[in-house]
Coordinates of C-alpha atoms and ligand atoms in Angstrom, one line a residue:
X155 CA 114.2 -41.4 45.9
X156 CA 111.8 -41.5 49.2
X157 CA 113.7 -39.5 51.7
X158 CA 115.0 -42.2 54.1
X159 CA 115.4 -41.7 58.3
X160 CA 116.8 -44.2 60.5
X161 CA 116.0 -43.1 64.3
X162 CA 112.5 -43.9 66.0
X163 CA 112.6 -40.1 67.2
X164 CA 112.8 -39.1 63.4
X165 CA 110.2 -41.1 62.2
X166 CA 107.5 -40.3 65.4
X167 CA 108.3 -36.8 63.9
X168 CA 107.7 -37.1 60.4
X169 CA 104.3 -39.4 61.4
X170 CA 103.5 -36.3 64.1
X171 CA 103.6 -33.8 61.0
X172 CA 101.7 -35.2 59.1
X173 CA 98.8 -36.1 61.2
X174 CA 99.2 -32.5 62.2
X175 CA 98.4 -31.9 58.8
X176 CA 95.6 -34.0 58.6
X177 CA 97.2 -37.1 57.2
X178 CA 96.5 -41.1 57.7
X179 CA 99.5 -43.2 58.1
X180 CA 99.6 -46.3 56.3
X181 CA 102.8 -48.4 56.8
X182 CA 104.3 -51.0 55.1
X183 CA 106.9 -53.0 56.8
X184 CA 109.3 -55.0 54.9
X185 CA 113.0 -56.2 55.0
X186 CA 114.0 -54.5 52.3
X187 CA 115.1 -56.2 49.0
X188 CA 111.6 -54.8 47.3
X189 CA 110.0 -56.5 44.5
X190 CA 106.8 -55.9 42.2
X191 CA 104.9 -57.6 45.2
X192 CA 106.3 -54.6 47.8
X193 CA 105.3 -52.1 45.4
X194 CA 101.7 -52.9 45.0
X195 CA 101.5 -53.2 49.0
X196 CA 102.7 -49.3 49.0
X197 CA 100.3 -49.0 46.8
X198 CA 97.5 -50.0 48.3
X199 CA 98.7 -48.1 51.1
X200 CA 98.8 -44.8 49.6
X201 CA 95.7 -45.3 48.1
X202 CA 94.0 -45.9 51.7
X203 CA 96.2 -43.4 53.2
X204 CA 97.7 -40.3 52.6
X205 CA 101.2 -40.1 54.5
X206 CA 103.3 -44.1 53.9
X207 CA 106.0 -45.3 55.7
X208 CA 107.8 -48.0 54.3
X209 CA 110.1 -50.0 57.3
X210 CA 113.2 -51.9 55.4
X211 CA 114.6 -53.8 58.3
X212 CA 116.2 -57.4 58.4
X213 CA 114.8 -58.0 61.7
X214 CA 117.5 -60.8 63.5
X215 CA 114.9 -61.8 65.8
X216 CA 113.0 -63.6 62.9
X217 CA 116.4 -65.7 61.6
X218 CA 117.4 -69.0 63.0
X219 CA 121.2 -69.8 63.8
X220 CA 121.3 -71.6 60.5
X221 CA 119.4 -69.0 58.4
X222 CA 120.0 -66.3 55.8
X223 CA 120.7 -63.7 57.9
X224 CA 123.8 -62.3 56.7
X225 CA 123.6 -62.8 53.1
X226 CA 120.0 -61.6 53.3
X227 CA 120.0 -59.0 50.5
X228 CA 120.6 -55.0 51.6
X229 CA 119.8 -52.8 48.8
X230 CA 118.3 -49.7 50.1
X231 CA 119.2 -47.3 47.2
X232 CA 117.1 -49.8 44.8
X233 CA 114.6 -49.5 47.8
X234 CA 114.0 -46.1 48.1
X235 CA 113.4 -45.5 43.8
X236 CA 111.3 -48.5 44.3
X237 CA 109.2 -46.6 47.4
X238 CA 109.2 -43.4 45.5
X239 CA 107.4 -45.0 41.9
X240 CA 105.3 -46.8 44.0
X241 CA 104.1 -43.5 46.0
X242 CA 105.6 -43.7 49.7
X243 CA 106.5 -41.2 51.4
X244 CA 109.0 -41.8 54.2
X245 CA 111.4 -44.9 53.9
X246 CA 112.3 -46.1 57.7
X247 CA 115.4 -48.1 57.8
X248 CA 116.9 -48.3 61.4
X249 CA 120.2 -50.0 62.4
X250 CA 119.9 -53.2 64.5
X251 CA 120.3 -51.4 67.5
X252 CA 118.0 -48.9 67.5
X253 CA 115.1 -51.6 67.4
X254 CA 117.1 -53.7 69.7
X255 CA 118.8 -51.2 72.3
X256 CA 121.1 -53.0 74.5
X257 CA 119.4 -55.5 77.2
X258 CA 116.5 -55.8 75.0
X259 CA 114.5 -58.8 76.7
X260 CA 110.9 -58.7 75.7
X261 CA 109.4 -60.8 73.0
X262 CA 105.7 -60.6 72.2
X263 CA 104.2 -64.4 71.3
X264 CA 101.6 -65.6 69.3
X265 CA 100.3 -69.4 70.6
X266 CA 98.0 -72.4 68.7
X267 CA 98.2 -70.5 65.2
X268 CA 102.2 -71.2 64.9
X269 CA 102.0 -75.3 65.8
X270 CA 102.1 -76.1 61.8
X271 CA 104.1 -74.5 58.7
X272 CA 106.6 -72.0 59.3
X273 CA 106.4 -72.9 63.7
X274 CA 108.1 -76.0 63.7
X275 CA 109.8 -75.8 60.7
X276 CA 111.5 -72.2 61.9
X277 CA 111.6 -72.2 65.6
X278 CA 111.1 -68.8 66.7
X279 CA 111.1 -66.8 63.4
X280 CA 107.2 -65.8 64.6
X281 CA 108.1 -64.8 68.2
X282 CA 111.0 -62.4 65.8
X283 CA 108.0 -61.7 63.3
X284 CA 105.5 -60.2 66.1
X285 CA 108.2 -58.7 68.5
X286 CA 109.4 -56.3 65.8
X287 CA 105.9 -56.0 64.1
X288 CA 104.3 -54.9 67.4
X289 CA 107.3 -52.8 68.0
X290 CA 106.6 -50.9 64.4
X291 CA 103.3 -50.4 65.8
X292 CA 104.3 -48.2 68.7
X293 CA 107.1 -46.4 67.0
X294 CA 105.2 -45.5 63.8
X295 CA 101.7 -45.8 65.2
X296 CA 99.8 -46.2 61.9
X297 CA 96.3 -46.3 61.1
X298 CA 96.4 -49.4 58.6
X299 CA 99.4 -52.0 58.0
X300 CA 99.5 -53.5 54.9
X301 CA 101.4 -57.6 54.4
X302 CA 101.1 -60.2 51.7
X303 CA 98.9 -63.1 51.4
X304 CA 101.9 -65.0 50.5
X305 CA 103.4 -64.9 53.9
X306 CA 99.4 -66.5 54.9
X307 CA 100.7 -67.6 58.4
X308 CA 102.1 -64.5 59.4
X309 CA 99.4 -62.4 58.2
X310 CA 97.1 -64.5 60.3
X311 CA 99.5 -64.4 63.1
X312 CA 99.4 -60.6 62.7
X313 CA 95.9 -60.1 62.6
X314 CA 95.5 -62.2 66.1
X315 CA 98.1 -60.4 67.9
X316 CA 96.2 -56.8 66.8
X317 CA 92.9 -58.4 68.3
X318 CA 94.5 -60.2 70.8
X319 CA 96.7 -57.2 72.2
X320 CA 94.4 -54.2 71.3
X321 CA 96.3 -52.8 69.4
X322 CA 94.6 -49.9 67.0
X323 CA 96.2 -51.0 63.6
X324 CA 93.9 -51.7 60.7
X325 CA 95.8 -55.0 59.3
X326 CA 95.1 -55.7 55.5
X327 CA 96.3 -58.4 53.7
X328 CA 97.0 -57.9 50.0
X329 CA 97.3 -61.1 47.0
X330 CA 100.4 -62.3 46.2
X331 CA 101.9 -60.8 43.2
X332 CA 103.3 -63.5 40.4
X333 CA 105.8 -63.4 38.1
X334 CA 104.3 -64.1 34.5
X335 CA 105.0 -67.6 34.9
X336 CA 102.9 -68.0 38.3
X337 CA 106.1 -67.6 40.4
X338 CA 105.4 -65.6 43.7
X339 CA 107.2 -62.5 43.9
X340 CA 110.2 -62.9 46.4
X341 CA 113.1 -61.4 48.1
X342 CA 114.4 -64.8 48.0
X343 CA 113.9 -65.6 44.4
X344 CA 117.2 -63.9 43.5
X345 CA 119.2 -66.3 45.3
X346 CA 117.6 -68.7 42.9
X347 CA 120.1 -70.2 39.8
X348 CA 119.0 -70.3 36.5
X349 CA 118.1 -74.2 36.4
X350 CA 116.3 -73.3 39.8
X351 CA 114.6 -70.3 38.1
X352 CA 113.4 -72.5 35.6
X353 CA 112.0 -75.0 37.8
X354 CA 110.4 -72.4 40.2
X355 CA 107.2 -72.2 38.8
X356 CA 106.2 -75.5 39.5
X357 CA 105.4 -75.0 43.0
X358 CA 102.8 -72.3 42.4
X359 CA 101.6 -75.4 39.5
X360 CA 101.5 -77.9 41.9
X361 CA 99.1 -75.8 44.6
X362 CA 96.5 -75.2 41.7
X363 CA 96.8 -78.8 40.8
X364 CA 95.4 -79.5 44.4
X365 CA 93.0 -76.7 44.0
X366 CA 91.9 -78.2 40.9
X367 CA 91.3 -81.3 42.6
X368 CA 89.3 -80.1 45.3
X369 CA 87.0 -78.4 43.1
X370 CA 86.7 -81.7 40.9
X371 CA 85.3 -82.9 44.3
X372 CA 88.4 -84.6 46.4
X373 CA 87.7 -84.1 49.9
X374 CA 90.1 -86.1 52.0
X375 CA 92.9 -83.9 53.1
X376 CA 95.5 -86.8 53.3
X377 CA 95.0 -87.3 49.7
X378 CA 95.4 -83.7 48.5
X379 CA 98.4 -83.6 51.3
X380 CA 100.1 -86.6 49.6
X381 CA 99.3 -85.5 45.6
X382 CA 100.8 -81.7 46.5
X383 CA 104.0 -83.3 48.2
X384 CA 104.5 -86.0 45.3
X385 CA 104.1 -83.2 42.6
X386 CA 106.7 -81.1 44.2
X387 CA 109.1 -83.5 44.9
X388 CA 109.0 -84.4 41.0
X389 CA 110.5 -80.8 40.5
X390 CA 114.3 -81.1 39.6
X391 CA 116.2 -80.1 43.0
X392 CA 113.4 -79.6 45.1
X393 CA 113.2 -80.7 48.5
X394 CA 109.7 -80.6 49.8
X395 CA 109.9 -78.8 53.8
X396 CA 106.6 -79.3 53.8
X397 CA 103.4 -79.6 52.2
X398 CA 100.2 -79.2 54.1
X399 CA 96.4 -78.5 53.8
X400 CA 95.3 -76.6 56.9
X401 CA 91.9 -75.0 58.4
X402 CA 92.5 -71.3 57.0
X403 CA 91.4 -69.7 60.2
X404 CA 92.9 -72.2 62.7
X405 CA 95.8 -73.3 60.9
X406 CA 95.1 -76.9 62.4
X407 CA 95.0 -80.5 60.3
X408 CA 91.9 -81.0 58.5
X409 CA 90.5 -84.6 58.0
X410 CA 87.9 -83.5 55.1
X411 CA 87.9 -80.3 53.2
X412 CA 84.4 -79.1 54.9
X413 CA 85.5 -76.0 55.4
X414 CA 87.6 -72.8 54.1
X415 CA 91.5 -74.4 53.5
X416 CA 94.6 -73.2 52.5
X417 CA 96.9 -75.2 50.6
X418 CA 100.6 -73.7 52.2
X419 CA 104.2 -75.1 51.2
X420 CA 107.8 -74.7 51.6
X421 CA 110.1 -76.0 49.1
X422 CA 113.9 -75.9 49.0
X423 CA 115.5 -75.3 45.8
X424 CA 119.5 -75.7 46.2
X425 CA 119.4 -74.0 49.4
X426 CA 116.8 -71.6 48.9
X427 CA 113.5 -71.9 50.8
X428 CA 110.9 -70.9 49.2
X429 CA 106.8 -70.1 50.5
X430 CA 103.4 -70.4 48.5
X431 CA 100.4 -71.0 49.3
X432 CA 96.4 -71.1 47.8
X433 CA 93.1 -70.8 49.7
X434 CA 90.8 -73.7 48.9
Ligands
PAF654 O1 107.4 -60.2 55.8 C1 108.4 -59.7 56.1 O2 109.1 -59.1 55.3 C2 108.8 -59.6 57.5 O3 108.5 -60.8 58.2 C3 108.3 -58.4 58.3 C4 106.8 -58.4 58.4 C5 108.7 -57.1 57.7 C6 108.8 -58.4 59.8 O4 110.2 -58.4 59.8

């Protein structure tokens, strides 16, 4: 198992070592609940650098009142085995109030990138997202951070708030890992029944549907909008949150596909949300 600490002064000291000893620091922050799709991020880390940190924190900052907060999964023994195959070397999983001391009033805000998607739909989870990323920042201070493509919004919220704030963090982005059948890899997915199991992989269907169609030369945006929400609402159980086709840089409508695009969705299944998205 990866040797686990839980205090910011424990971790700045097992970072300060190993610089000392000549070490990069790659981190990899997560909520715990590791999957295939975790592993290969901790991978990629310890390939670029050679001391990881792996954060498991369920960061409350980034749940709505109505969200999965509490029954979020906690399964740090799994985690660490998990961190240890996968080649990390330090698991940091604080208590709530050691990244929130008391009187905690400072929240770090990304605007314009968080008006579509995940914004509206979940009020404040990015203001949560970016508070306690930034905050990973300074208390592990690492030379590259490592997130998933499937989280696309947040990874391009990320990457503006390191230009935007300065802050010396190489960001990198690695593809979304599927399960055999084209599902994305989730924390979430285990909530899933097995009829919603079943069903699952026809999200991931639907957004190469739309890709397909944009290759076979549709252009108008409304069109692919409307084809991508009709095919997921045909999945038994699903409820479509939403189903757009955005700029991929801006994350703003598109009238024609003239230029790079991503296809991004969220679809409940019983009351499981679920992400996925597809660059166009
Ligand atoms: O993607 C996640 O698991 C979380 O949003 C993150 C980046 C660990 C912040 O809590």
């Amino acid at each position: 198992m990866t040797p686990v600490v839980t205090t910011v002064a424990e971790v700045r000291a097992a970072v300060d070592a190993a610089r000392r000893a000549g070490k990069t620091v790659g981190l990899v922050p997560t909520m715990g609940a590791l999957h295939a799709g975790h592993a290969s991020l901790i991978r990629a880390a310890a390939a670029g650098s050679g001391f990881v940190v792996v954060s498991v924190f369920v960061n409350p900052t980034q749940f709505g009142p109505t969200e999965d907060f509490a029954r979020y999964p906690r399964t740090l023994d799994a985690d660490r085995l998990l961190c240890a195959d996968a080649g990390a070397h330090l698991v940091f999983a604080p208590p709530v109030a050691e990244m929130y001391p008391e009187r905690s009033v400072t929240f770090v805000e990304v605007t314009e990138l968080d008006r579509e998607l995940d914004g509206p739909a979940r009020p404040g989870h990015f203001r949560g997202v970016c508070t306690v990323v930034l905050k990973l920042f300074h208390v592990v201070r690492p030379d590259a951070a490592h997130f998933g493509a499937k989280d696309f919004q947040q990874a391009r919220i990320v990457r503006q708030m390191v230009r935007d704030l300065n802050v010396p963090v190489d960001v990198r982005v690695e593809p979304t890992v599927r399960e055999a059948d084209g599902l994305a890899m989730s924390s979430r997915n285990r909530y899933l029944t097995p009829a919603e199991r079943a069903v699952a992989p026809g999200i991931h269907r639907a957004l190469q549907n739309i890709a397909a169609r944009a290759r076979a030369g549709e252009a108008d945006v409304s069109v692919l909008e409307s084809e991508l929400a009709a095919e997921l609402a045909a999945i038994p159980g699903a409820r479509v949150d939403y189903a757009r086709v955005l700029d991929a840089d801006l994350l703003r409508p598109l009238g024609r596909l003239d230029r790079p695009a991503v296809a991004a969705v969220a679809v409940f299944l019983g009351t499981t949300r679920l992400i996925d998205n597809l660059v166009i």
